[in-house]
GROMACS .gro file of C-alpha atoms in nm:
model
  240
    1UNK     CA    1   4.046   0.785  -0.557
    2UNK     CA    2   3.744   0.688  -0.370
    3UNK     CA    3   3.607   1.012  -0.147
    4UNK     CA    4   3.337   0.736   0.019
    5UNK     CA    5   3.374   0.881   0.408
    6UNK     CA    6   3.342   0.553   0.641
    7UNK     CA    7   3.115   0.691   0.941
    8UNK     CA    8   3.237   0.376   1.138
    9UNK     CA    9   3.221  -0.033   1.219
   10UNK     CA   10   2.888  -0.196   1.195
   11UNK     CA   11   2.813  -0.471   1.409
   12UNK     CA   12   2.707  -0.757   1.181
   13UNK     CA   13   2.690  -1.058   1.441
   14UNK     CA   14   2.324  -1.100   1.432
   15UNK     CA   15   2.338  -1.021   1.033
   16UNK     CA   16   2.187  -1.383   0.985
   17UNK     CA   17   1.916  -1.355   1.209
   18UNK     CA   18   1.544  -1.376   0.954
   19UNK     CA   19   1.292  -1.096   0.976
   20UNK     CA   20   0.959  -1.086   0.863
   21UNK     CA   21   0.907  -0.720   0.745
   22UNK     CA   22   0.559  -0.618   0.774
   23UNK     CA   23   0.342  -0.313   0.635
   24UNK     CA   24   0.069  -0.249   0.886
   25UNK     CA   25  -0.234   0.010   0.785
   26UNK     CA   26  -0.161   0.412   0.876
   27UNK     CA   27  -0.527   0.390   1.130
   28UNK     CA   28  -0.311   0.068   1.327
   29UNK     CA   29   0.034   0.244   1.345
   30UNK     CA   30  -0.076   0.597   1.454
   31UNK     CA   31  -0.227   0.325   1.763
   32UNK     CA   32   0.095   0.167   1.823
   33UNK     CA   33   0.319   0.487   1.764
   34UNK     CA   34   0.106   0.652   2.062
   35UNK     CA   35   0.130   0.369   2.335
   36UNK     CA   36   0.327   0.412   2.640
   37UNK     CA   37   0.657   0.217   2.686
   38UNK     CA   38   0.469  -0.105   2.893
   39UNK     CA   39   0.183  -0.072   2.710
   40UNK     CA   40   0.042  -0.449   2.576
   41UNK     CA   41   0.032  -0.394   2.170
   42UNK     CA   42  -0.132  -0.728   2.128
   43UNK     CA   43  -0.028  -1.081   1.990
   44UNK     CA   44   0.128  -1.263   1.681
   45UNK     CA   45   0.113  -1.582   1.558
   46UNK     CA   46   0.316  -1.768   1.278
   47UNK     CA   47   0.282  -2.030   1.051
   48UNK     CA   48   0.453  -2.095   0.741
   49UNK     CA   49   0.235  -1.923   0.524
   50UNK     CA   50   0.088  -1.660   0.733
   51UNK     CA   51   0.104  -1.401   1.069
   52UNK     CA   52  -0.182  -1.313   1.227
   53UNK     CA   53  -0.186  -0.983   1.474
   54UNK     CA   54  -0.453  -0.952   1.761
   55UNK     CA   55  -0.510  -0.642   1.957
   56UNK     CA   56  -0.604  -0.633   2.306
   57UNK     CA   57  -0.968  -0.654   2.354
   58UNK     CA   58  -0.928  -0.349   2.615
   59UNK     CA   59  -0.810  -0.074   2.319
   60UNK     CA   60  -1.076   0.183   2.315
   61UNK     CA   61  -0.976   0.275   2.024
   62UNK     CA   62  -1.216   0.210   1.761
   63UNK     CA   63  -1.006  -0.006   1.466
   64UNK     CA   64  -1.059  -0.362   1.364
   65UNK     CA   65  -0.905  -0.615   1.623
   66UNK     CA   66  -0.784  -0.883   1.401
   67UNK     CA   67  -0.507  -0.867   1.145
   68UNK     CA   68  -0.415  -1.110   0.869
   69UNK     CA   69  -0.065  -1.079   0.714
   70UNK     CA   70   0.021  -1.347   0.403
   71UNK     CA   71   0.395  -1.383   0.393
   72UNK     CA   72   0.619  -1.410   0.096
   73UNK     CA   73   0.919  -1.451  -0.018
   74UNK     CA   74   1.120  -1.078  -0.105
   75UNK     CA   75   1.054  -1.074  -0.492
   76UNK     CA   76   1.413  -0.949  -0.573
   77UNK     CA   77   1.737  -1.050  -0.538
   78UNK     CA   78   1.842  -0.776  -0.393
   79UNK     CA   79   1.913  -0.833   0.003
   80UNK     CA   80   1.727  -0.616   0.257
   81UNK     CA   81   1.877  -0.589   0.608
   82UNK     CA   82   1.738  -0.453   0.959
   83UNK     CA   83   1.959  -0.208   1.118
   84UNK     CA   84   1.978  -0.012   1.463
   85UNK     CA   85   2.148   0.238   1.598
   86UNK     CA   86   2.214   0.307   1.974
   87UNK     CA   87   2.247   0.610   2.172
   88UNK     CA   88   2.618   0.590   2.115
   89UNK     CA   89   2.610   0.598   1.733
   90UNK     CA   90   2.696   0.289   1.673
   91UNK     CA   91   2.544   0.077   1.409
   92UNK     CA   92   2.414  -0.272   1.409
   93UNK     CA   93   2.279  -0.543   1.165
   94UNK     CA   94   2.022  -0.689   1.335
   95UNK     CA   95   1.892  -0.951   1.101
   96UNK     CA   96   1.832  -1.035   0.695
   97UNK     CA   97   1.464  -0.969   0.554
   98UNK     CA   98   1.323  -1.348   0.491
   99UNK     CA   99   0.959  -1.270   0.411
  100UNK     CA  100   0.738  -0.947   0.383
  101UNK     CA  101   0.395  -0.928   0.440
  102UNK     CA  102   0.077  -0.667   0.413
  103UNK     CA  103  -0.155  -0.666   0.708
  104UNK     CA  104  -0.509  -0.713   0.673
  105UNK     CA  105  -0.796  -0.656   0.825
  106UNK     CA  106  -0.978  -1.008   0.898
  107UNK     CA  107  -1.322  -0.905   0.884
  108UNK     CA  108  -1.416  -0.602   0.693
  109UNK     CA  109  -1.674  -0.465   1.006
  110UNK     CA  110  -1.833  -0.174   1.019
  111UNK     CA  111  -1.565  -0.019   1.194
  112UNK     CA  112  -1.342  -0.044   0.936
  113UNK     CA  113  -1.601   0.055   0.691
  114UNK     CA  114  -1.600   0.380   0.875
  115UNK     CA  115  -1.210   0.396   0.871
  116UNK     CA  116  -1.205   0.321   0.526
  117UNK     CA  117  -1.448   0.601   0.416
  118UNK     CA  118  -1.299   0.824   0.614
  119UNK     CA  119  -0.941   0.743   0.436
  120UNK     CA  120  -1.106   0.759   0.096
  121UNK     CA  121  -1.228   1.133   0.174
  122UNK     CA  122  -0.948   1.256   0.314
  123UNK     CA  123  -0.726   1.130   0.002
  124UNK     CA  124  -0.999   1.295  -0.190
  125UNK     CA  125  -0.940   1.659  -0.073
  126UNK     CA  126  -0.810   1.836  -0.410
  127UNK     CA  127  -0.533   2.110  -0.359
  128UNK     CA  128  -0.695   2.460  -0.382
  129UNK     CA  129  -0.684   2.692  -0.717
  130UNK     CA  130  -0.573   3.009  -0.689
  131UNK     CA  131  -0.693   3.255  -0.942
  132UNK     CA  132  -0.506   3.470  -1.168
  133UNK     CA  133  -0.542   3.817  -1.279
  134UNK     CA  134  -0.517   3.751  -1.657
  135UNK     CA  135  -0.453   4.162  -1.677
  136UNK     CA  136  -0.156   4.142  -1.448
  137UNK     CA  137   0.090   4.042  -1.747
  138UNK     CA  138   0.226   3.718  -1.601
  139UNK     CA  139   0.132   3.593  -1.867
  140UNK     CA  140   0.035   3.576  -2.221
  141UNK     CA  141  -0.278   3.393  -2.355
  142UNK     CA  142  -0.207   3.305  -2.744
  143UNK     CA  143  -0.480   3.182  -2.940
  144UNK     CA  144  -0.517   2.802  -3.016
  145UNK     CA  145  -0.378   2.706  -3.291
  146UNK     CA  146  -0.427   2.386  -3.507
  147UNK     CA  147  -0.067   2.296  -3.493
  148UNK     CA  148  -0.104   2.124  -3.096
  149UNK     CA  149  -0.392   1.942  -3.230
  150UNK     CA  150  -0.143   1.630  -3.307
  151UNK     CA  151   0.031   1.647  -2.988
  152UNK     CA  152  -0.301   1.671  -2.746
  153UNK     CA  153  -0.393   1.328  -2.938
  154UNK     CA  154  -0.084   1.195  -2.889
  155UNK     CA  155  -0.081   1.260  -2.532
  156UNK     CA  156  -0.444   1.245  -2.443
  157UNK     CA  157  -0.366   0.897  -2.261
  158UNK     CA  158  -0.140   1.112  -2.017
  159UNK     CA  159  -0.359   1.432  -1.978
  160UNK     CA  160  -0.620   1.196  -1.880
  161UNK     CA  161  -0.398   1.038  -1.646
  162UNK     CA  162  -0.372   1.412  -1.472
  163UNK     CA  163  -0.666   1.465  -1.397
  164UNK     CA  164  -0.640   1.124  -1.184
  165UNK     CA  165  -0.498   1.228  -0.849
  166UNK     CA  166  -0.311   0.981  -0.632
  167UNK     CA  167  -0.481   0.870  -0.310
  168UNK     CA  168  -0.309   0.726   0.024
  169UNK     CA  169  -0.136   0.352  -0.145
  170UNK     CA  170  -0.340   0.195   0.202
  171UNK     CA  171  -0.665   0.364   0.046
  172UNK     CA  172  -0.542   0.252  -0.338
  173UNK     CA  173  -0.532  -0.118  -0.161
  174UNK     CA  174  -0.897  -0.141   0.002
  175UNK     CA  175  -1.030  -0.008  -0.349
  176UNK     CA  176  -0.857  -0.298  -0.497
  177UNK     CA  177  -0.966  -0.556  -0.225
  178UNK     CA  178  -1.314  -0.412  -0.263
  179UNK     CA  179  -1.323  -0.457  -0.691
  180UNK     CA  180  -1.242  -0.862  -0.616
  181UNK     CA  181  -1.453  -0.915  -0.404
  182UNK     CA  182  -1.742  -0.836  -0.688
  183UNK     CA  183  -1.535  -1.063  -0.909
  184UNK     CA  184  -1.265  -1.278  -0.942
  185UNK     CA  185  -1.103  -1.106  -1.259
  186UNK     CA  186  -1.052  -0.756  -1.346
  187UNK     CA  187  -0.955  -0.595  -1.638
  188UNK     CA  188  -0.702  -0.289  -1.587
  189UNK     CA  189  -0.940  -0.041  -1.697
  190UNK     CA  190  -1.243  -0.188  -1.467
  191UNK     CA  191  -1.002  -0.129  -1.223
  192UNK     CA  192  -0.912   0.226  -1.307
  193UNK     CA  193  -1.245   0.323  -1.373
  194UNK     CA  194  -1.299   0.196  -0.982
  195UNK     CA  195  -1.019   0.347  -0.822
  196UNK     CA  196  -1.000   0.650  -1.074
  197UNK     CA  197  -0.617   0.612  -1.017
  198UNK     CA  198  -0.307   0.722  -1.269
  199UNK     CA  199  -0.231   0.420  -1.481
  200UNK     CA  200   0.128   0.386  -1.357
  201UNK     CA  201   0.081   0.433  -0.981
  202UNK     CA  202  -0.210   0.170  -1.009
  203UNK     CA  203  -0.008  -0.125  -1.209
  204UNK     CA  204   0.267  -0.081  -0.945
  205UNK     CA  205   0.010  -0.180  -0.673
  206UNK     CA  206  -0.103  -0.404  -0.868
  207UNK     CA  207   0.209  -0.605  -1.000
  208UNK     CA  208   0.233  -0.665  -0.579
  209UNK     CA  209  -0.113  -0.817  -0.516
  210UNK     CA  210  -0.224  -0.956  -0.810
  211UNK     CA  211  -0.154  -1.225  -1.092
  212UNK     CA  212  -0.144  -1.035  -1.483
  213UNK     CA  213  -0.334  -1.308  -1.716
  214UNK     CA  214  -0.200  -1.303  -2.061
  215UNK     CA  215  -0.318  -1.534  -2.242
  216UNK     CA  216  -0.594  -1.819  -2.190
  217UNK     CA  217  -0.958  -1.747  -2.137
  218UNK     CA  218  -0.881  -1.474  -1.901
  219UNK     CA  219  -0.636  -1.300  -2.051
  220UNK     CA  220  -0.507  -0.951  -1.980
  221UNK     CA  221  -0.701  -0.979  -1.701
  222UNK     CA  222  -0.600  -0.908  -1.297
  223UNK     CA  223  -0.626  -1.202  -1.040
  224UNK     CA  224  -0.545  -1.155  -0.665
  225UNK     CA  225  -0.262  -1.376  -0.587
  226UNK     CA  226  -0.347  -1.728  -0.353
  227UNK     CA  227  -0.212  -1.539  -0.034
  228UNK     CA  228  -0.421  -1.235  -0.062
  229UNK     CA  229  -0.762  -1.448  -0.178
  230UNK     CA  230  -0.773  -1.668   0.090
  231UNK     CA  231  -1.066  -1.680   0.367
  232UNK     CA  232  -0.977  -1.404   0.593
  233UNK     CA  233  -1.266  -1.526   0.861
  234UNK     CA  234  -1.037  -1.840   0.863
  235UNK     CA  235  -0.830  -1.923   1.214
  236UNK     CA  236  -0.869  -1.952   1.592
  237UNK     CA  237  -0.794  -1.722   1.841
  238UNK     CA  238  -0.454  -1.759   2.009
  239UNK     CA  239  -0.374  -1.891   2.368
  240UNK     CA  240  -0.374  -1.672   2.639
   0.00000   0.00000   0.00000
């Protein structure tokens, strides 16, 4: 017997509608999240390939004005759906993901120099360390023995991989950006060694930006995909 509870209908007449699901940087969303109702967020533009977001030139606040998003396919084939929800309860399908994207800023200014540091040092904060009375009896120290020897090689990989901790996945992206644009390939462990990041968290980003060589004369090397190494100066302004 299925003990599924149905919490009610959900209105799926605009289920075929296409989104374009985009991930905007945190700096750009705290902006948007604190605008009043009529505020003017800015501009978009489309074309097949890409969206491009434009703030108004009268924000004050002090975060690059020019956004590039390359749009792709979802890389599963697992459907994603919008929903709402209205002040009734009621539930609503308001369109089928068709293409995701990951917002850029088009020219890396010093503004967003000064974001990015600031991002970087605020991931970098370590959680404090509390000392222990080692006379207190909550625990035992035993002496080291030659028996964990094997298992501290065995695992070394993964203890180094602690000491690595994980920084904002916006701030993980920049250092990435920032490795290609000294070259065009990148091994993984260049790559680690520049974003000092745990091996598993870091392949994960990368598996969604780059291309993973393996074989030819670049092999087992990284590659940013087409969509995230194209000219981000490139592109007019929009029409008033």
């Amino acid at each position: 017997e299925d003990d599924t509870t149905l919490v009610g209908e959900i209105n799926i007449d605009s289920v075929s509608n296409p989104v374009c699901l985009v991930k905007i940087p945190d700096f750009l969303a705290e902006v948007w999240k604190k605008a009043l109702p009529d505020q003017d967020l800015g501009k978009i533009s489309f074309s097949a390939q890409e969206m491009k977001i434009y703030l108004p030139n009268t924000e004050v606040t002090q975060i690059p004005k020019e956004y590039i998003v390359p749009l792709t396919q979802p890389g599963d084939n697992t459907p994603m759906f919008i929903f709402s929800e209205n002040e009734d309860g009621v539930l609503s399908m308001e369109g089928t993901i068709t293409q995701k994207g990951l917002a850029k800023p088009v020219e890396l200014d010093s503004k967003y120099r000064k974001i990015f540091q600031q991002r970087q040092q605020k991931s970098s904060i370590r959680n404090s360390v509390k000392p222990v009375d080692i006379n207190s009896g909550a625990f035992q120290i035993r002496p080291y023995s030659a028996l964990n020897t094997k298992y501290r090689k065995a695992n070394s990989a993964n203890l180094t991989d602690i000491k690595r901790e994980r920084i904002a996945r916006d701030v993980l992206i920049d250092l990435i950006f920032e490795a290609f644009e000294k070259s065009n390939y990148c091994t993984l462990q260049e790559l680690m060694n520049h974003t000092n990041q745990p091996t598993v968290y870091l392949k994960e980003t990368l598996n969604e930006l780059c291309i993973h060589h393996k074989r030819g004369p670049n092999k087992s090397k990284y590659e940013l995909k087409p969509e995230y190494k194209k000219n981000r100066k490139e592109g007019s302004q929009p029409e008033s």
